[in-house]
């Protein structure tokens, strides 16, 4: 199925829309996704980068865009791999902190006990936060 058809289910996430609208027809997005798959096959699940993956991907692509032609595919993949190695863990940690913080705020507002916060976050660990359509 075409990513343009599937994207309708993610219309509320502007960054996912931007990734696919700007980069969905390019080899560059496929290269970044390939690098991420090799680095951590679960990168797009909520327990990793999840819904923040679009921002992470956009940063990689936009930062290296001027170098694309001179690097070639092998050079781009090496550059993407280097950037992922440098940035992935910090970005993942920020995402996880935000998830737990948001769940704690929501639980507090709903009057839920503290143990339910962790259970709520853990229940969403396997959710796909960034869909791979390429």
Coordinates of N, CA and C in Angstrom, one line a residue:
X1 N 0.8 -1.2 0.0 CA 0.0 0.0 0.0 C 0.9 1.3 0.0
X2 N 0.4 2.3 -0.6 CA 1.1 3.5 -0.8 C 1.1 4.3 0.5
X3 N 2.3 4.9 0.9 CA 2.4 5.6 2.2 C 1.4 6.8 2.2
X4 N 1.1 7.4 1.1 CA 0.2 8.5 1.0 C -1.2 8.1 1.5
X5 N -1.6 6.9 1.2 CA -2.9 6.4 1.6 C -2.9 6.1 3.1
X6 N -1.8 5.6 3.6 CA -1.7 5.2 5.0 C -1.5 6.4 5.9
X7 N -1.0 7.5 5.4 CA -0.7 8.7 6.2 C -1.9 9.3 6.8
X8 N -3.1 9.1 6.2 CA -4.3 9.7 6.8 C -4.5 9.3 8.2
X9 N -4.1 8.2 8.7 CA -4.2 7.8 10.1 C -3.3 8.5 11.0
X10 N -2.4 9.3 10.5 CA -1.5 10.0 11.3 C -1.6 11.6 11.1
X11 N -2.7 12.0 10.6 CA -2.9 13.4 10.2 C -2.7 14.4 11.4
X12 N -2.9 13.9 12.6 CA -2.7 14.8 13.8 C -1.3 15.0 14.2
X13 N -0.4 14.2 13.6 CA 1.0 14.4 14.0 C 1.7 15.1 12.8
X14 N 1.9 16.4 13.0 CA 2.4 17.2 11.9 C 3.8 16.8 11.5
X15 N 4.6 16.4 12.4 CA 6.0 16.0 12.1 C 6.1 14.8 11.3
X16 N 5.2 13.8 11.6 CA 5.2 12.6 10.7 C 4.7 13.0 9.3
X17 N 3.7 13.8 9.2 CA 3.2 14.3 7.9 C 4.4 15.0 7.2
X18 N 5.1 15.8 7.9 CA 6.2 16.6 7.3 C 7.3 15.6 6.7
X19 N 7.7 14.6 7.5 CA 8.7 13.6 7.1 C 8.3 13.0 5.8
X20 N 7.0 12.5 5.7 CA 6.6 11.8 4.5 C 6.3 12.8 3.3
X21 N 5.8 13.9 3.6 CA 5.5 14.9 2.5 C 6.8 15.4 1.9
X22 N 7.8 15.7 2.7 CA 9.0 16.3 2.2 C 10.0 15.2 1.8
X23 N 10.0 14.1 2.4 CA 11.1 13.1 2.2 C 10.6 11.7 1.8
X24 N 9.3 11.5 1.7 CA 8.8 10.2 1.4 C 9.1 9.6 0.1
X25 N 9.4 10.4 -0.9 CA 9.7 9.9 -2.2 C 11.2 9.9 -2.4
X26 N 12.0 10.0 -1.4 CA 13.5 10.1 -1.6 C 14.2 8.9 -1.1
X27 N 15.3 8.6 -1.6 CA 16.2 7.5 -1.1 C 16.7 7.9 0.3
X28 N 16.8 9.2 0.6 CA 17.4 9.6 1.9 C 16.6 9.1 3.1
X29 N 15.3 9.2 3.0 CA 14.5 8.7 4.1 C 14.7 7.2 4.3
X30 N 14.7 6.5 3.2 CA 14.9 5.0 3.2 C 16.3 4.7 3.9
X31 N 17.3 5.5 3.5 CA 18.6 5.3 4.1 C 18.6 5.6 5.6
X32 N 18.0 6.6 6.1 CA 17.9 6.9 7.5 C 17.1 5.8 8.2
X33 N 16.0 5.4 7.7 CA 15.3 4.3 8.3 C 16.1 3.0 8.3
X34 N 16.9 2.7 7.3 CA 17.8 1.6 7.3 C 18.8 1.6 8.4
X35 N 19.4 2.8 8.5 CA 20.4 3.0 9.6 C 19.7 2.8 11.0
X36 N 18.5 3.4 11.2 CA 17.8 3.2 12.5 C 17.5 1.7 12.7
X37 N 17.1 1.0 11.7 CA 16.7 -0.4 11.8 C 18.0 -1.2 12.3
X38 N 19.1 -0.9 11.7 CA 20.3 -1.6 12.1 C 20.8 -1.2 13.5
X39 N 20.6 0.1 13.9 CA 21.0 0.5 15.2 C 20.1 -0.1 16.3
X40 N 18.8 0.0 16.1 CA 17.8 -0.6 17.0 C 16.5 -0.9 16.3
X41 N 16.2 -2.2 16.1 CA 15.0 -2.5 15.3 C 13.7 -2.0 15.9
X42 N 13.7 -1.7 17.2 CA 12.5 -1.2 17.8 C 12.5 0.4 17.9
X43 N 13.3 1.1 17.2 CA 13.4 2.5 17.3 C 12.0 3.2 17.1
X44 N 11.1 2.7 16.4 CA 9.9 3.4 16.1 C 8.8 3.1 17.2
X45 N 9.1 2.2 18.1 CA 8.1 1.9 19.2 C 8.2 2.9 20.3
X46 N 7.2 3.1 21.0 CA 7.1 4.1 22.1 C 8.2 3.9 23.2
X47 N 8.7 2.7 23.4 CA 9.7 2.4 24.4 C 11.0 3.0 24.0
X48 N 11.2 3.4 22.7 CA 12.4 3.9 22.2 C 12.2 5.4 21.7
X49 N 12.3 5.7 20.4 CA 12.0 7.0 20.0 C 10.5 7.3 19.7
X50 N 9.9 6.2 19.3 CA 8.4 6.3 19.1 C 7.9 7.5 18.4
X51 N 7.0 8.2 19.0 CA 6.4 9.4 18.4 C 7.3 10.6 18.2
X52 N 8.5 10.5 18.9 CA 9.5 11.5 18.7 C 10.4 11.2 17.5
X53 N 10.3 10.1 16.9 CA 11.2 9.7 15.8 C 11.1 10.6 14.6
X54 N 9.9 11.2 14.4 CA 9.8 12.1 13.2 C 10.7 13.3 13.4
X55 N 10.7 13.9 14.6 CA 11.6 15.0 14.9 C 13.1 14.6 14.7
X56 N 13.4 13.4 15.2 CA 14.8 12.9 15.1 C 15.2 12.8 13.7
X57 N 14.3 12.1 12.9 CA 14.6 11.9 11.5 C 14.7 13.2 10.7
X58 N 13.8 14.2 11.0 CA 13.9 15.5 10.3 C 15.2 16.2 10.6
X59 N 15.6 16.1 11.9 CA 16.9 16.7 12.3 C 18.0 16.2 11.4
X60 N 18.1 14.8 11.3 CA 19.2 14.2 10.6 C 19.2 14.6 9.1
X61 N 18.0 14.6 8.5 CA 17.9 14.9 7.1 C 18.2 16.3 6.8
X62 N 17.6 17.2 7.6 CA 17.7 18.6 7.3 C 19.2 19.1 7.6
X63 N 19.8 18.5 8.6 CA 21.2 18.9 8.9 C 22.2 18.5 7.9
X64 N 21.9 17.4 7.2 CA 22.9 16.9 6.2 C 22.5 17.1 4.8
X65 N 21.4 17.8 4.6 CA 20.8 18.0 3.2 C 21.8 18.6 2.2
X66 N 22.6 19.5 2.7 CA 23.5 20.2 1.8 C 24.7 19.3 1.4
X67 N 24.9 18.2 2.1 CA 26.0 17.3 1.8 C 25.6 16.1 1.0
X68 N 24.3 15.9 0.7 CA 23.8 14.7 0.1 C 24.5 14.4 -1.2
X69 N 24.6 15.3 -2.1 CA 25.2 15.0 -3.4 C 26.7 14.7 -3.4
X70 N 27.4 15.4 -2.5 CA 28.8 15.1 -2.5 C 29.2 13.8 -1.7
X71 N 28.3 13.3 -0.8 CA 28.5 12.1 0.0 C 28.3 10.8 -0.8
X72 N 27.2 10.8 -1.6 CA 26.8 9.6 -2.2 C 26.1 8.7 -1.2
X73 N 25.5 7.6 -1.6 CA 24.7 6.7 -0.7 C 25.6 6.2 0.4
X74 N 26.7 5.6 0.1 CA 27.6 5.0 1.2 C 28.0 6.1 2.2
X75 N 28.4 7.2 1.7 CA 28.8 8.3 2.6 C 27.6 8.9 3.4
X76 N 26.5 9.0 2.8 CA 25.3 9.4 3.6 C 25.0 8.4 4.7
X77 N 24.9 7.1 4.4 CA 24.6 6.1 5.4 C 25.6 6.2 6.5
X78 N 26.9 6.3 6.2 CA 27.9 6.4 7.2 C 27.7 7.7 8.1
X79 N 27.3 8.8 7.4 CA 27.1 10.0 8.2 C 25.9 9.9 9.1
X80 N 24.8 9.3 8.5 CA 23.6 9.0 9.3 C 23.9 8.1 10.5
X81 N 24.7 7.1 10.3 CA 25.0 6.1 11.3 C 25.8 6.8 12.4
X82 N 26.7 7.7 12.0 CA 27.5 8.5 13.0 C 26.6 9.4 13.8
X83 N 25.7 10.0 13.2 CA 24.7 11.0 13.9 C 23.8 10.2 14.8
X84 N 23.3 9.0 14.4 CA 22.5 8.2 15.2 C 23.2 7.8 16.4
X85 N 24.4 7.3 16.2 CA 25.3 6.9 17.4 C 25.5 8.0 18.4
X86 N 25.7 9.2 17.9 CA 25.9 10.3 18.8 C 24.7 10.8 19.5
X87 N 23.5 10.7 18.9 CA 22.3 11.4 19.4 C 21.2 10.5 19.9
X88 N 21.2 9.3 19.5 CA 20.0 8.4 19.7 C 19.7 8.3 21.2
X89 N 20.6 8.0 22.0 CA 20.4 7.7 23.4 C 19.8 9.0 24.2
X90 N 20.4 10.1 23.9 CA 19.9 11.4 24.5 C 18.5 11.6 24.1
X91 N 18.2 11.5 22.8 CA 16.9 11.7 22.3 C 15.9 10.7 22.9
X92 N 16.3 9.5 23.0 CA 15.4 8.4 23.6 C 15.1 8.7 25.0
X93 N 16.1 9.1 25.7 CA 16.0 9.4 27.2 C 15.0 10.6 27.4
X94 N 15.1 11.6 26.5 CA 14.2 12.7 26.6 C 12.8 12.3 26.3
X95 N 12.6 11.5 25.3 CA 11.3 11.0 25.0 C 10.7 10.2 26.2
X96 N 11.5 9.3 26.8 CA 11.0 8.5 27.9 C 10.6 9.3 29.1
X97 N 11.5 10.3 29.4 CA 11.1 11.3 30.5 C 9.8 12.0 30.2
X98 N 9.6 12.4 29.0 CA 8.4 13.2 28.7 C 7.2 12.2 28.8
X99 N 7.3 11.0 28.3 CA 6.2 10.0 28.4 C 5.8 9.8 29.9
X100 N 6.8 9.6 30.7 CA 6.5 9.3 32.1 C 5.9 10.6 32.8
X101 N 6.5 11.7 32.5 CA 6.0 12.9 33.1 C 4.6 13.2 32.6
X102 N 4.3 13.1 31.4 CA 2.9 13.3 30.9 C 1.9 12.3 31.5
X103 N 2.3 11.0 31.6 CA 1.5 10.0 32.3 C 1.2 10.4 33.7
X104 N 2.2 10.9 34.4 CA 2.1 11.3 35.8 C 1.1 12.4 36.0
X105 N 1.2 13.4 35.1 CA 0.3 14.5 35.1 C -1.1 14.1 34.9
X106 N -1.3 13.2 33.9 CA -2.6 12.7 33.6 C -3.2 11.9 34.7
X107 N -2.3 11.1 35.3 CA -2.8 10.2 36.4 C -3.2 11.1 37.6
X108 N -2.4 12.1 37.9 CA -2.7 13.0 39.0 C -4.0 13.7 38.8
X109 N -4.2 14.2 37.6 CA -5.5 14.8 37.3 C -6.7 13.9 37.4
X110 N -6.4 12.6 37.1 CA -7.5 11.6 37.2 C -7.6 10.9 38.6
X111 N -6.7 11.3 39.5 CA -6.7 10.7 40.8 C -6.2 9.3 40.9
X112 N -5.4 8.8 39.9 CA -4.9 7.5 39.9 C -3.8 7.3 40.8
X113 N -3.6 6.1 41.4 CA -2.5 5.8 42.3 C -1.2 5.8 41.5
X114 N -0.1 6.0 42.1 CA 1.3 6.1 41.5 C 1.6 4.8 40.7
X115 N 1.3 3.7 41.2 CA 1.6 2.4 40.5 C 1.0 2.3 39.2
X116 N -0.2 3.0 39.0 CA -0.9 2.9 37.7 C -0.2 3.7 36.7
X117 N 0.6 4.7 37.1 CA 1.4 5.5 36.1 C 2.4 4.6 35.4
X118 N 3.1 3.8 36.1 CA 4.1 3.0 35.4 C 3.4 1.9 34.6
X119 N 2.3 1.4 35.1 CA 1.6 0.4 34.3 C 1.0 1.0 33.0
X120 N 0.5 2.2 33.1 CA 0.0 2.9 32.0 C 1.1 3.1 30.9
X121 N 2.3 3.6 31.3 CA 3.4 3.8 30.4 C 3.9 2.5 29.8
X122 N 4.0 1.5 30.7 CA 4.5 0.1 30.2 C 3.5 -0.5 29.2
X123 N 2.2 -0.2 29.4 CA 1.2 -0.8 28.5 C 1.3 -0.2 27.1
X124 N 1.9 1.0 27.0 CA 2.1 1.6 25.6 C 3.5 1.4 25.1
X125 N 4.3 0.7 25.7 CA 5.7 0.5 25.2 C 5.8 -0.1 23.8
X126 N 4.9 -1.0 23.5 CA 4.9 -1.7 22.2 C 4.2 -0.9 21.1
X127 N 3.5 0.2 21.4 CA 2.8 0.9 20.4 C 3.8 1.5 19.4
X128 N 3.4 1.5 18.1 CA 4.2 2.1 17.1 C 4.0 3.6 17.1
X129 N 5.0 4.4 17.4 CA 4.9 5.8 17.4 C 5.2 6.5 16.1
X130 N 6.0 5.8 15.3 CA 6.4 6.3 14.0 C 6.1 5.2 13.0
X131 N 5.2 5.3 12.1 CA 4.9 4.3 11.1 C 5.9 4.3 10.0
X132 N 6.4 3.2 9.6 CA 7.3 3.0 8.5 C 6.5 2.6 7.2
X133 N 6.5 3.5 6.3 CA 5.7 3.3 5.1 C 6.6 3.2 3.9
X134 N 7.9 3.3 4.0 CA 8.8 3.2 2.8 C 9.5 1.9 2.8

